[in-house]
Short mmCIF file of C-alpha atoms in Angstrom, two decimals:
data_model
loop_
_atom_site.label_atom_id
_atom_site.label_comp_id
_atom_site.label_asym_id
_atom_site.label_seq_id
_atom_site.Cartn_x
_atom_site.Cartn_y
_atom_site.Cartn_z
CA ALA T 1 -2.44 30.61 12.54
CA GLN T 2 -2.86 26.95 11.66
CA ARG T 3 -0.92 24.91 14.05
CA VAL T 4 -0.75 21.50 15.61
CA THR T 5 1.10 20.92 18.88
CA GLN T 6 2.09 17.70 20.38
CA PRO T 7 3.83 18.62 23.49
CA GLU T 8 5.47 15.24 24.15
CA LYS T 9 8.36 13.95 22.03
CA LEU T 10 8.56 10.65 23.95
CA LEU T 11 5.84 8.71 25.98
CA SER T 12 7.16 5.63 27.60
CA VAL T 13 4.75 3.25 29.31
CA PHE T 14 4.59 -0.31 30.43
CA LYS T 15 2.47 -2.94 28.68
CA GLY T 16 -1.10 -2.85 29.85
CA ALA T 17 -0.96 0.83 31.08
CA PRO T 18 -3.20 3.36 29.73
CA VAL T 19 -1.87 5.76 27.14
CA GLU T 20 -2.88 9.31 26.21
CA LEU T 21 -0.99 11.17 23.43
CA LYS T 22 -1.86 14.89 23.51
CA CYS T 23 -2.67 16.98 20.48
CA ASN T 24 -3.83 20.49 20.43
CA TYR T 25 -4.61 22.68 17.35
CA SER T 26 -5.12 26.17 16.32
CA TYR T 27 -7.48 26.82 13.39
CA SER T 28 -10.07 29.44 12.71
CA GLY T 29 -12.37 27.14 10.71
CA SER T 30 -14.20 23.86 11.46
CA PRO T 31 -11.42 21.47 12.09
CA GLU T 32 -10.77 18.02 10.66
CA LEU T 33 -8.24 16.19 12.45
CA PHE T 34 -6.48 12.93 12.03
CA TRP T 35 -3.94 10.61 13.75
CA TYR T 36 -1.26 9.09 11.63
CA VAL T 37 1.08 6.33 12.85
CA GLN T 38 4.60 5.36 11.60
CA TYR T 39 5.77 1.99 12.76
CA SER T 40 9.60 1.23 12.54
CA ARG T 41 10.72 1.25 9.03
CA GLN T 42 7.40 1.66 7.61
CA ARG T 43 5.43 4.48 5.94
CA LEU T 44 3.14 6.92 7.42
CA GLN T 45 -0.46 5.40 7.61
CA LEU T 46 -3.76 6.72 8.79
CA LEU T 47 -4.74 5.51 12.17
CA LEU T 48 -8.13 7.32 12.66
CA ARG T 49 -9.90 10.46 11.89
CA HIS T 50 -12.33 12.34 14.07
CA ILE T 51 -15.27 12.45 11.69
CA SER T 52 -15.41 8.70 11.71
CA ARG T 53 -15.61 8.42 15.39
CA GLU T 54 -14.11 4.98 15.20
CA SER T 55 -11.77 2.88 17.34
CA ILE T 56 -8.85 1.51 15.57
CA LYS T 57 -6.63 -1.00 17.27
CA GLY T 58 -8.16 0.01 20.54
CA PHE T 59 -7.36 3.62 20.03
CA THR T 60 -9.85 6.47 20.23
CA ALA T 61 -9.70 10.13 19.92
CA ASP T 62 -12.38 12.80 20.70
CA LEU T 63 -12.42 16.19 19.31
CA ASN T 64 -12.85 18.76 21.98
CA LYS T 65 -13.47 22.16 20.37
CA GLY T 66 -13.67 24.01 23.73
CA GLU T 67 -10.18 22.85 24.57
CA THR T 68 -9.08 22.71 20.95
CA SER T 69 -7.70 19.25 21.57
CA PHE T 70 -7.74 15.80 19.90
CA HIS T 71 -5.91 13.50 22.24
CA LEU T 72 -5.39 9.95 21.35
CA LYS T 73 -6.12 7.28 23.98
CA LYS T 74 -5.89 3.59 24.53
CA PRO T 75 -6.81 1.90 27.83
CA PHE T 76 -4.28 -0.94 27.72
CA ALA T 77 -0.97 -0.41 25.75
CA GLN T 78 0.47 -3.22 23.87
CA GLU T 79 4.15 -3.57 22.82
CA GLU T 80 3.20 -3.50 19.15
CA ASP T 81 1.81 -0.01 19.67
CA SER T 82 5.28 1.37 19.82
CA ALA T 83 5.64 3.67 17.01
CA MET T 84 5.71 7.41 16.01
CA TYR T 85 2.39 9.06 16.20
CA TYR T 86 1.53 12.30 14.26
CA CYS T 87 -1.53 14.45 14.83
CA ALA T 88 -2.55 16.26 11.69
CA LEU T 89 -5.07 19.07 10.78
CA ASN T 90 -6.74 19.42 7.39
CA THR T 91 -6.44 23.03 6.37
CA GLY T 92 -8.42 22.63 3.34
CA PHE T 93 -8.46 20.31 0.24
CA GLN T 94 -6.72 17.72 2.36
CA LYS T 95 -3.63 19.95 2.90
CA LEU T 96 -2.34 18.64 6.11
CA VAL T 97 -0.42 20.38 8.76
CA PHE T 98 1.38 17.89 11.00
CA GLY T 99 2.47 18.16 14.65
CA THR T 100 6.03 17.26 15.63
CA GLY T 101 5.05 13.73 16.53
CA THR T 102 5.21 11.71 19.76
CA ARG T 103 7.21 8.56 20.04
CA LEU T 104 5.36 5.92 22.10
CA LEU T 105 7.53 3.31 23.60
CA VAL T 106 5.61 0.43 25.26
CA SER T 107 7.88 -1.84 27.41
CA PRO T 108 7.17 -5.28 28.52
CA GLY F 1 -5.59 -1.36 -0.28
CA ALA F 2 -4.28 1.79 -1.93
CA VAL F 3 -0.52 1.79 -2.32
CA VAL F 4 1.79 4.71 -3.17
CA SER F 5 5.43 3.96 -4.26
CA GLN F 6 8.38 6.21 -4.53
CA HIS F 7 11.57 5.90 -6.59
CA PRO F 8 14.31 6.06 -5.71
CA SER F 9 14.19 5.21 -2.02
CA ARG F 10 17.72 6.67 -1.62
CA VAL F 11 19.79 8.87 -3.75
CA ILE F 12 23.16 10.50 -3.19
CA CYS F 13 24.33 13.18 -5.65
CA LYS F 14 26.93 15.88 -6.02
CA SER F 15 26.21 19.51 -5.42
CA GLY F 16 24.85 21.28 -8.56
CA THR F 17 23.25 18.37 -10.04
CA SER F 18 19.52 17.78 -10.42
CA VAL F 19 17.66 14.83 -8.87
CA LYS F 20 14.23 13.54 -9.90
CA ILE F 21 11.93 11.62 -7.59
CA GLU F 22 8.92 9.74 -8.82
CA CYS F 23 5.71 9.18 -6.89
CA ARG F 24 3.24 6.66 -8.17
CA SER F 25 -0.18 5.48 -7.07
CA LEU F 26 -0.18 1.81 -7.88
CA ASP F 27 -3.84 0.79 -7.71
CA PHE F 28 -5.78 3.87 -7.83
CA GLN F 29 -6.00 7.26 -9.64
CA ALA F 30 -4.92 10.38 -7.80
CA THR F 31 -5.90 13.76 -9.20
CA THR F 32 -3.93 15.28 -6.31
CA MET F 33 -0.60 14.41 -4.84
CA PHE F 34 1.37 16.14 -2.24
CA TRP F 35 5.06 16.54 -1.41
CA TYR F 36 6.46 16.80 1.96
CA ARG F 37 9.81 17.31 3.33
CA GLN F 38 10.91 15.92 6.80
CA PHE F 39 14.12 17.01 8.43
CA PRO F 40 15.69 14.63 11.11
CA LYS F 41 13.69 14.39 14.18
CA GLN F 42 11.16 16.91 12.89
CA SER F 43 7.64 16.88 11.50
CA LEU F 44 6.58 16.59 7.93
CA MET F 45 6.31 20.00 6.19
CA LEU F 46 4.00 20.35 3.17
CA MET F 47 6.00 21.68 0.21
CA ALA F 48 3.46 21.69 -2.65
CA THR F 49 0.25 20.26 -3.96
CA SER F 50 0.48 18.48 -7.36
CA ASN F 51 -2.57 18.55 -9.54
CA GLU F 52 -2.95 16.40 -12.54
CA GLY F 53 -2.95 18.48 -15.68
CA SER F 54 -2.25 21.75 -13.99
CA LYS F 55 0.36 23.61 -12.28
CA ALA F 56 1.50 22.72 -8.70
CA THR F 57 0.71 25.07 -5.94
CA TYR F 58 3.60 25.77 -3.59
CA GLU F 59 3.58 26.56 0.04
CA GLN F 60 4.99 29.80 1.25
CA GLY F 61 8.74 29.87 1.36
CA VAL F 62 9.14 27.04 -1.14
CA GLU F 63 11.01 27.98 -4.20
CA LYS F 64 9.04 26.64 -7.29
CA ASP F 65 12.01 27.04 -9.53
CA LYS F 66 13.98 24.95 -7.09
CA PHE F 67 11.63 22.20 -6.68
CA LEU F 68 9.82 21.42 -9.99
CA ILE F 69 6.76 19.35 -9.88
CA ASN F 70 5.18 17.47 -12.69
CA HIS F 71 1.96 15.54 -12.49
CA ALA F 72 1.50 14.23 -16.14
CA SER F 73 -0.88 11.43 -15.37
CA LEU F 74 -3.35 10.37 -12.80
CA THR F 75 -0.80 7.86 -11.26
CA LEU F 76 2.51 9.69 -11.48
CA SER F 77 3.90 12.86 -10.03
CA THR F 78 7.54 13.88 -10.11
CA LEU F 79 9.62 16.17 -7.97
CA THR F 80 12.86 17.46 -9.48
CA VAL F 81 15.29 19.12 -7.02
CA THR F 82 17.33 21.36 -9.34
CA SER F 83 20.96 22.36 -8.80
CA ALA F 84 20.90 20.53 -5.48
CA HIS F 85 22.97 21.76 -2.61
CA PRO F 86 23.80 20.10 0.70
CA GLU F 87 21.07 22.11 2.45
CA ASP F 88 18.51 20.20 0.22
CA SER F 89 19.50 16.98 1.90
CA SER F 90 16.34 15.65 3.48
CA PHE F 91 13.59 13.10 3.48
CA TYR F 92 11.06 13.67 0.77
CA ILE F 93 7.69 12.09 1.20
CA CYS F 94 4.81 12.13 -1.23
CA SER F 95 1.16 11.20 -0.69
CA ALA F 96 -1.71 10.59 -3.01
CA ARG F 97 -5.34 11.59 -2.34
CA ALA F 98 -7.75 8.85 -3.18
CA VAL F 99 -11.24 10.22 -3.95
CA ARG F 100 -13.85 7.82 -4.61
CA THR F 101 -17.60 8.13 -4.59
CA GLY F 102 -19.27 7.17 -1.37
CA VAL F 103 -15.78 6.79 0.36
CA THR F 104 -14.23 9.40 2.64
CA ASP F 105 -11.35 11.25 1.08
CA THR F 106 -8.18 9.55 2.17
CA GLN F 107 -4.54 10.41 1.76
CA TYR F 108 -2.05 7.51 1.26
CA PHE F 109 1.72 8.03 1.80
CA GLY F 110 4.66 6.81 0.02
CA PRO F 111 7.79 5.39 1.79
CA GLY F 112 9.86 8.45 1.16
CA THR F 113 13.14 9.18 -0.53
CA ARG F 114 16.26 10.11 1.29
CA LEU F 115 18.30 12.62 -0.64
CA THR F 116 21.97 13.29 0.31
CA VAL F 117 23.72 16.13 -1.50
CA LEU F 118 27.40 16.02 -1.14
#
């Protein structure tokens, strides 16, 4: 079954603290994974994808096939990082399966 | 950057009426657009894939006669909710797939349409 699991609905941290948003997937093929972010009252936008191996706004995510995970990390959270974060799996031809999302709240 | 618009942003209709939602790619051509549905505090669920010039493909459990999709041009896809009922009330989001030579395939999302059926 194709599935994306984000176990935390809400993650609350203080500014400057490290952040890790968890994402696990279930997929029989070679996975292509993404993190999307939705800031308050804004549309969903791509944050990063695993094939690019990039760092966007200080966030990184490494695909771990052994653990079937694609956790999103940032060493020092900022207040402007507060948003809803969705992990997504490309199941073919860019058809995305989304996780249920994690709301990140960064307090001053 | 690539922008996707949706119209209307919000619609309220009576039960039994049909509602059309438009999804436009403003500055790029999209051979493929996707329609998602999002219930409150839940994730996005893919409803169907809209392909320019051909029939849409629907995900399992989505009634194609209920949710009519038309992708008549490379910049416009429409979703029509026919004979809407209160259970169709939801947030509908479209995305457009930008495919350009030498650029990684990327999906851009619209702002969504809130449908409320009374």
